[in-house]
Amino acid sequence: MQVQNYGLHRQNNNIMKRVNTLTKRTVLVVLLVAFAFVGYAQTNKFNTIIGTDLGFGSEGYKIVTPHLSVTYDLTPKLSAGVKVEDAVTLMKNQDVKRYDMLLTLGGQVGYDVCKVLFILNMQPRIMVGHTIGGGHDRGYMYYQGGLYFKRDEGGVRFETGLGYRYNDYRSDLNKDKGVFFVSYAIFLK
């Protein structure tokens, strides 16, 4: 009888972990969106961006990171912000395919260097973030840098970029990996 109770307790524990992860994600996204809309009501220095980064170039390791970010223009050229990602990592090791879906939270800083073709701002940007939840063996810290071209004026506002992302895993289960990525996003304003 004790074995059955242990199994039921373990199953309830797993269900609670899933609910807690979903609750954390929901609360983070709601707070981030609320912050962006309240900030936008005060000034036009806030930007809300929805996009994705597609990592490529590393055999047996790919990453797709749909994200929502909110940035604030500290000066006309310098911006800083927060970024929430739902990172999907695809891995293949010794013909065994597996994946991870982890929520990450990070910060970013960018500086508009110059205009390209009179409408696109060229912006080098760095980002640093960490996974939320996922356990010790799956979590990682990421470092990302890229060159982005953004159109943040006019009717259609978007950005696209190229860069490099390095995932520094906290355990020996996964090796630290770096990938080149392509990014595209639209501004919600």
Coordinates of C-alpha atoms in Angstrom, one line a residue:
M1 CA 0.0 0.0 0.0
Q2 CA 2.9 2.4 0.7
V3 CA 4.3 1.9 -2.8
Q4 CA 1.0 3.0 -4.4
N5 CA 0.7 6.0 -2.2
Y6 CA 4.2 7.0 -3.1
G7 CA 3.4 6.8 -6.8
L8 CA 0.3 8.9 -6.3
H9 CA 2.3 11.5 -4.3
R10 CA 4.9 11.6 -7.1
Q11 CA 2.2 12.0 -9.8
N12 CA 0.6 14.9 -7.8
N13 CA 4.0 16.5 -7.3
N14 CA 4.6 16.4 -11.1
I15 CA 1.2 18.0 -11.8
M16 CA 1.9 20.8 -9.3
K17 CA 5.3 21.5 -10.9
R18 CA 3.6 21.9 -14.3
V19 CA 0.9 24.2 -12.9
N20 CA 3.6 26.3 -11.1
T21 CA 5.6 26.6 -14.4
L22 CA 2.5 27.6 -16.3
T23 CA 1.6 30.1 -13.6
K24 CA 5.1 31.7 -13.6
R25 CA 4.9 32.1 -17.4
T26 CA 1.5 33.6 -17.3
V27 CA 2.3 36.0 -14.6
L28 CA 5.6 37.1 -16.3
V29 CA 3.9 37.7 -19.6
V30 CA 1.0 39.6 -18.1
L31 CA 3.3 41.8 -16.0
L32 CA 5.5 42.5 -19.0
V33 CA 2.6 43.5 -21.3
A34 CA 1.0 45.6 -18.6
F35 CA 4.3 47.4 -18.0
A36 CA 4.6 48.1 -21.7
F37 CA 1.1 49.5 -22.1
V38 CA 1.2 51.6 -19.0
G39 CA 4.6 52.9 -20.1
Y40 CA 3.3 53.6 -23.6
A41 CA 0.4 55.6 -22.2
Q42 CA 3.0 57.9 -20.5
T43 CA 5.5 58.4 -23.3
N44 CA 6.5 57.0 -26.7
K45 CA 9.9 55.9 -25.4
F46 CA 8.7 52.4 -24.7
N47 CA 8.7 49.7 -27.4
T48 CA 7.1 46.3 -27.2
I49 CA 8.5 43.8 -29.7
I50 CA 7.4 40.3 -30.6
G51 CA 9.7 38.1 -32.6
T52 CA 11.8 35.0 -32.9
D53 CA 15.4 34.0 -33.2
L54 CA 16.3 30.9 -35.3
G55 CA 19.7 29.3 -34.4
F56 CA 21.6 27.4 -37.1
G57 CA 25.0 26.2 -38.0
S58 CA 25.7 23.7 -35.2
E59 CA 25.3 20.0 -36.1
G60 CA 22.9 18.2 -33.7
Y61 CA 21.9 21.4 -31.9
K62 CA 19.3 24.0 -33.0
I63 CA 17.4 26.6 -31.0
V64 CA 14.2 28.5 -31.7
T65 CA 13.3 31.3 -29.3
P66 CA 10.0 33.1 -29.8
H67 CA 10.2 36.2 -27.6
L68 CA 8.5 39.2 -26.2
S69 CA 10.6 42.2 -25.2
V70 CA 10.0 45.6 -23.8
T71 CA 12.6 48.3 -24.3
Y72 CA 13.0 51.9 -23.0
D73 CA 14.9 54.6 -25.0
L74 CA 17.3 56.0 -22.4
T75 CA 18.6 58.5 -25.0
P76 CA 17.6 58.9 -28.7
K77 CA 20.2 56.2 -29.6
L78 CA 20.6 54.1 -26.4
S79 CA 17.9 51.6 -25.3
A80 CA 17.7 49.0 -22.6
G81 CA 15.0 46.4 -21.8
V82 CA 13.9 43.0 -20.7
K83 CA 13.2 40.0 -22.8
V84 CA 11.1 36.9 -22.1
E85 CA 11.7 33.8 -24.3
D86 CA 10.0 30.4 -24.7
A87 CA 13.2 28.7 -25.8
V88 CA 12.9 25.4 -27.7
T89 CA 16.2 23.6 -28.0
L90 CA 16.5 20.6 -30.4
M91 CA 19.4 18.3 -29.7
K92 CA 20.7 15.1 -31.3
N93 CA 23.3 13.0 -29.6
Q94 CA 24.4 9.5 -30.7
D95 CA 21.3 9.3 -33.0
V96 CA 19.0 10.1 -30.1
K97 CA 16.8 13.2 -30.7
R98 CA 15.4 15.2 -27.8
Y99 CA 14.2 18.7 -27.1
D100 CA 13.8 21.1 -24.2
M101 CA 11.2 23.9 -23.8
L102 CA 12.4 26.4 -21.2
L103 CA 11.3 29.9 -20.2
T104 CA 14.1 32.5 -20.1
L105 CA 14.2 36.0 -18.7
G106 CA 17.0 38.4 -19.7
G107 CA 18.1 41.9 -20.2
Q108 CA 19.3 43.7 -23.3
V109 CA 21.2 46.9 -24.3
G110 CA 21.4 48.4 -27.8
Y111 CA 22.8 51.5 -29.4
D112 CA 21.7 52.9 -32.7
V113 CA 25.0 53.5 -34.6
C114 CA 23.8 54.9 -37.9
K115 CA 21.0 54.9 -40.5
V116 CA 21.2 52.5 -43.5
L117 CA 19.3 53.3 -46.7
F118 CA 17.8 56.3 -44.9
I119 CA 15.1 54.2 -43.1
L120 CA 16.9 51.5 -41.1
N121 CA 18.8 52.0 -37.9
M122 CA 21.8 49.8 -37.5
Q123 CA 22.0 48.6 -33.8
P124 CA 24.6 46.4 -32.2
R125 CA 22.8 44.7 -29.2
I126 CA 23.9 42.5 -26.3
M127 CA 21.7 40.3 -24.2
V128 CA 22.2 38.1 -21.1
G129 CA 19.5 35.9 -19.6
H130 CA 18.8 32.8 -17.6
T131 CA 16.3 30.0 -17.6
I132 CA 13.4 30.1 -15.1
G133 CA 12.5 26.7 -13.7
G134 CA 13.4 23.5 -15.6
G135 CA 15.6 22.1 -12.8
H136 CA 19.3 22.2 -12.2
D137 CA 20.3 19.7 -14.9
R138 CA 18.5 21.6 -17.8
G139 CA 19.0 25.2 -16.9
Y140 CA 21.5 27.5 -18.5
M141 CA 22.7 31.1 -18.7
Y142 CA 22.8 32.6 -22.2
Y143 CA 24.9 35.3 -23.7
Q144 CA 23.8 36.8 -27.1
G145 CA 25.2 39.5 -29.3
G146 CA 24.0 40.6 -32.7
L147 CA 23.7 43.3 -35.3
Y148 CA 20.1 44.4 -35.9
F149 CA 18.5 46.6 -38.6
K150 CA 15.3 48.2 -37.4
R151 CA 12.7 50.4 -38.8
D152 CA 11.0 52.0 -35.9
E153 CA 9.2 54.9 -37.6
G154 CA 6.3 54.9 -40.0
G155 CA 3.4 52.5 -40.6
V156 CA 5.2 49.1 -40.6
R157 CA 7.8 48.8 -37.8
F158 CA 10.1 45.8 -37.8
E159 CA 13.6 44.6 -37.2
T160 CA 15.8 41.8 -38.5
G161 CA 19.3 40.8 -37.3
L162 CA 22.2 38.3 -37.3
G163 CA 24.2 37.3 -34.3
Y164 CA 25.7 34.6 -32.0
R165 CA 24.2 33.0 -28.9
Y166 CA 26.1 31.0 -26.4
N167 CA 24.3 28.7 -23.9
D168 CA 26.3 28.0 -20.7
Y169 CA 24.6 25.0 -19.2
R170 CA 24.7 24.6 -15.4
S171 CA 25.2 20.8 -15.4
D172 CA 27.3 18.2 -17.3
L173 CA 24.2 16.7 -18.8
N174 CA 24.4 19.1 -21.8
K175 CA 27.6 20.5 -23.2
D176 CA 27.8 24.3 -23.5
K177 CA 26.9 25.3 -27.1
G178 CA 27.0 28.3 -29.3
V179 CA 24.9 29.0 -32.4
F180 CA 24.6 31.7 -35.1
F181 CA 21.1 33.0 -35.4
V182 CA 18.8 35.0 -37.6
S183 CA 16.2 37.2 -35.9
Y184 CA 13.1 38.9 -37.1
A185 CA 10.5 40.8 -35.1
I186 CA 7.6 43.4 -35.3
F187 CA 7.0 46.3 -33.1
L188 CA 3.7 46.6 -31.3
K189 CA 2.9 50.3 -30.9

